[in-house]
Amino acid sequence: MSLPRIGQPRMTIASVAFALCCLLSTARLAIDAPTPSSLKTSNREIARRSDQRFSALKAALPERGVVGYIGEPGTPALADYYLTQYALAPLVIDHSSNHALVVGNFPASPALSAPLDDLHLVKDFGDGVLLFAPEDAK
Amino acid sequence: MSLALPAFLCLASGFLLVCLGWSRRGLIVSDYLLRTSLSVGLGLGIFSVVFFLSLLLRVTHLILVDGAVFALLFVACFLLRARATAANAVPQIKENPDQPAWLDRFLTAAFAITLCAALYAAVMRTLAYPHGDGWDAFSIWNLHARFLFRGGANWRDGFTPLLPWSHPDYPLLLPAAVAHFWSYLGHDSPAVPAVIGFLFTFCAVGLLFAALSILRGRMPALLGATALCATPSFIEQGTAQYADVPLSFFLLASIALLCLHDDREQAGYSNNDRTNDDCKHNAPSLCSPGLLVLSGLAAACAAWTKNEGLLFLCAIVLARLIILIRREVSPKNWIARVLHIAPLLVAIVPALLFIAFFKHSIAPPGDILSGHNTMLHKLLDPARYWAIIKWYFKGFFRFGRWLLIPGTLVLTGFYFAAGKQEHAKPQNGIRTSVLALALTLAGYFAVYLITPYDIYWHLRFSLTRLLLQLWPSAIFLFFLSVKCGNACGEHSRVADLP
C-alpha cells in the first residue's frame, strides 16, 4: 500500500478550485451565446447587406476588371464598402470615382440619385444601390 | 453528399500524412485523438496547397489531383508500414494511485460541462453568423476565398494593391482550403468556412487533451482542455471565421509534436532498430525524425495561415538552434547539433520557399513595413515602448474574456498551489517551445513598435487576438511544467499490438 504523498490535499484543492474557476467562466459562454429566437434576424445580416442587395447590380456589371465606388462618409460606412467588394468579387471595387463605371452605395439615404462629383446616374437599382458613369462618358 | 468526397480526401490525406510521420501503434485513445486532430489541420493544409498549386498550374480537374495526392500518401504509408513494429508502442503515463477517485469524476464532469457549453456556444454562433462575426471574416479571409474561387483564370485580381485594406499579402491556407471545397460544391456556401472554423476550434481542444494525456496523464489533460474550453474568446474567435484560432492550432501542433519527440528521446523510446541506449546517447533527432518532420509541417502550416505564423516559424527554428548549441564549446559539436534540426527543416525550408514565392510574385508588399522612413524614429521613442508594455500587462489580465477571474490568474494560482514538475531537468522540447513563444511575443512587440498605424488603435484591435494565438500552447506548456497529479510523467509501456 502506498503512503499518501505530502502535498496531495493541496493538489486536490488546487485542482478543484481550478475547475470551479473554469466552470464560472463557462457561464459567460452560455449566457453570451445567441439565443434560438435571435437567429432569424442575425444570420441574414451580412447576406442582406451584400449578396442580396447587389444581386441586380452584379448582373449589370462586367464579370472582371475594376470599377469605382462612392458611398456615405465616415468609418461606419467602410463596412458597406467592404460588403460591396465581398458581394461583387471577383470584380475589384476601387474606392474612387475615377473609373468608367462607379458603384454608388447609399444604404442610409436610398433616395439619393443626384449627380455627384461629375458623375451621371446610369441606373438606380433601389435600396440605395446605384450605378454611375463619368459625365464625359455620356 | 457532394461534400462527402472532398471531406474524405482531405481528412484521409491528413491522416496518412500523420501516420507517415508517426508510425507508432498504441492502445490508448489519446493516440487516436491526437492523430485525428492533427489530421484535420494537416489535411486542410494539404487541400490549401493543392488548390493554390492547381490555380498556378491551371489544373482544372481537382479531383484527379486530390486522388493522386491521396494515392501517393497511401502507397508511402503502406510501404513504411513495416516501421510500426512492436518496439514503437505508445507509452502510457502511470496515473497517481494516491489521487482520490472522486476527484477524477469531478474533473471529468467539469470538463464535460465546459465542453458541452463550448459546443453549444459554437453551434449557436455559427448559426447566428454564417458569414463570420466581425469585419475580418468578410473583408479578408472569405473575400480572398471568393477571389480564388470565382476568379477563374484571373484569380490574381484579388491580390491587387487597390485593396490594401483586404491585406492581400496575407497567406492563403484558409482561403485556398475554403475555395477548394467550394470548387467541389460549385457555389460559395458560407457553411464551408463556418465548419472549418468550428473544426479548428475543437481540434485544438482535442489536440491539447491528447498531447497532455500522452505526456502527463489524464488529470493535467482534463484541466488543460477544460481551461481552453472555458476561454470565451477562444470559442468566439474560433467561430468568427478569423485565422487566429487556426493559427493557434498549428502553433500548438508544432509545439506538442516537438515535445512528444523530445519526450520519447528522453524516455529512451526509439523507433526502427535503435536501442534505448542508442537513443539516449546518440544524435537525438535520429531516433524518431518523423515527429520532428510533422512538427516542422505544422509550423509551416502556421506560416501559411498568417504572417504571425511566419514569425513563429523563424522563432522555433532559432529557439531550437539556441537550445541545442548552448553550452557547447567545440564548434565541431555545434555542427553535429545543428544537423539534429535537419528533420524539422525538411518541412520548413520548402514551405518558406513556397511562401516567399507567394509574397514575391503574387502578393503586393505588406503594410507593416510600409513606413520604413519613420521606423528608426519609432524605435527610438521610449513612449512607444511604455505604451506597449502597459497594453501587454493589461492584455495579460484581460484577454480570453474569462468571467471575474482572468484565466492567466487561474493558471498562476494553480502554479503556486501545485508547484513545479519534479523533473530531473526540463526536456529540450519544453525549453525550445517556451523560448519560441517568448521570441514570438518579442516579435509582436517589435511589430507594434514600428507599426505604420496609430499604435493605440493597433494594440486595441489586435493584441488580445495575438495573445489568444499563443494561449493553447501556453496552457500546454504550463501543464507540462507544473506538478499535477500523475507520477511525475513516468511512462509505462502498454501492451504492444500484434
PDB file of C-alpha atoms in Angstrom, chain B residues 65 81-82 97 171 185 293 315 324 427:
ATOM      1  CA  VAL B  65      -5.020  15.911 -58.164  1.00  0.00           C
ATOM      2  CA  ARG B  81       4.015   0.190 -42.502  1.00  0.00           C
ATOM      3  CA  ALA B  82       6.798  -2.184 -41.530  1.00  0.00           C
ATOM      4  CA  PRO B  97      -2.562   5.956  -7.220  1.00  0.00           C
ATOM      5  CA  PRO B 171      -1.062  33.840 -46.604  1.00  0.00           C
ATOM      6  CA  LEU B 185     -19.752  22.231 -54.342  1.00  0.00           C
ATOM      7  CA  VAL B 293       9.130  16.487 -39.613  1.00  0.00           C
ATOM      8  CA  ALA B 315      11.254  31.705 -33.703  1.00  0.00           C
ATOM      9  CA  LEU B 324      20.839  22.656 -28.981  1.00  0.00           C
ATOM     10  CA  GLN B 427      13.329  18.421 -21.676  1.00  0.00           C
TER      11      GLN B 427
END
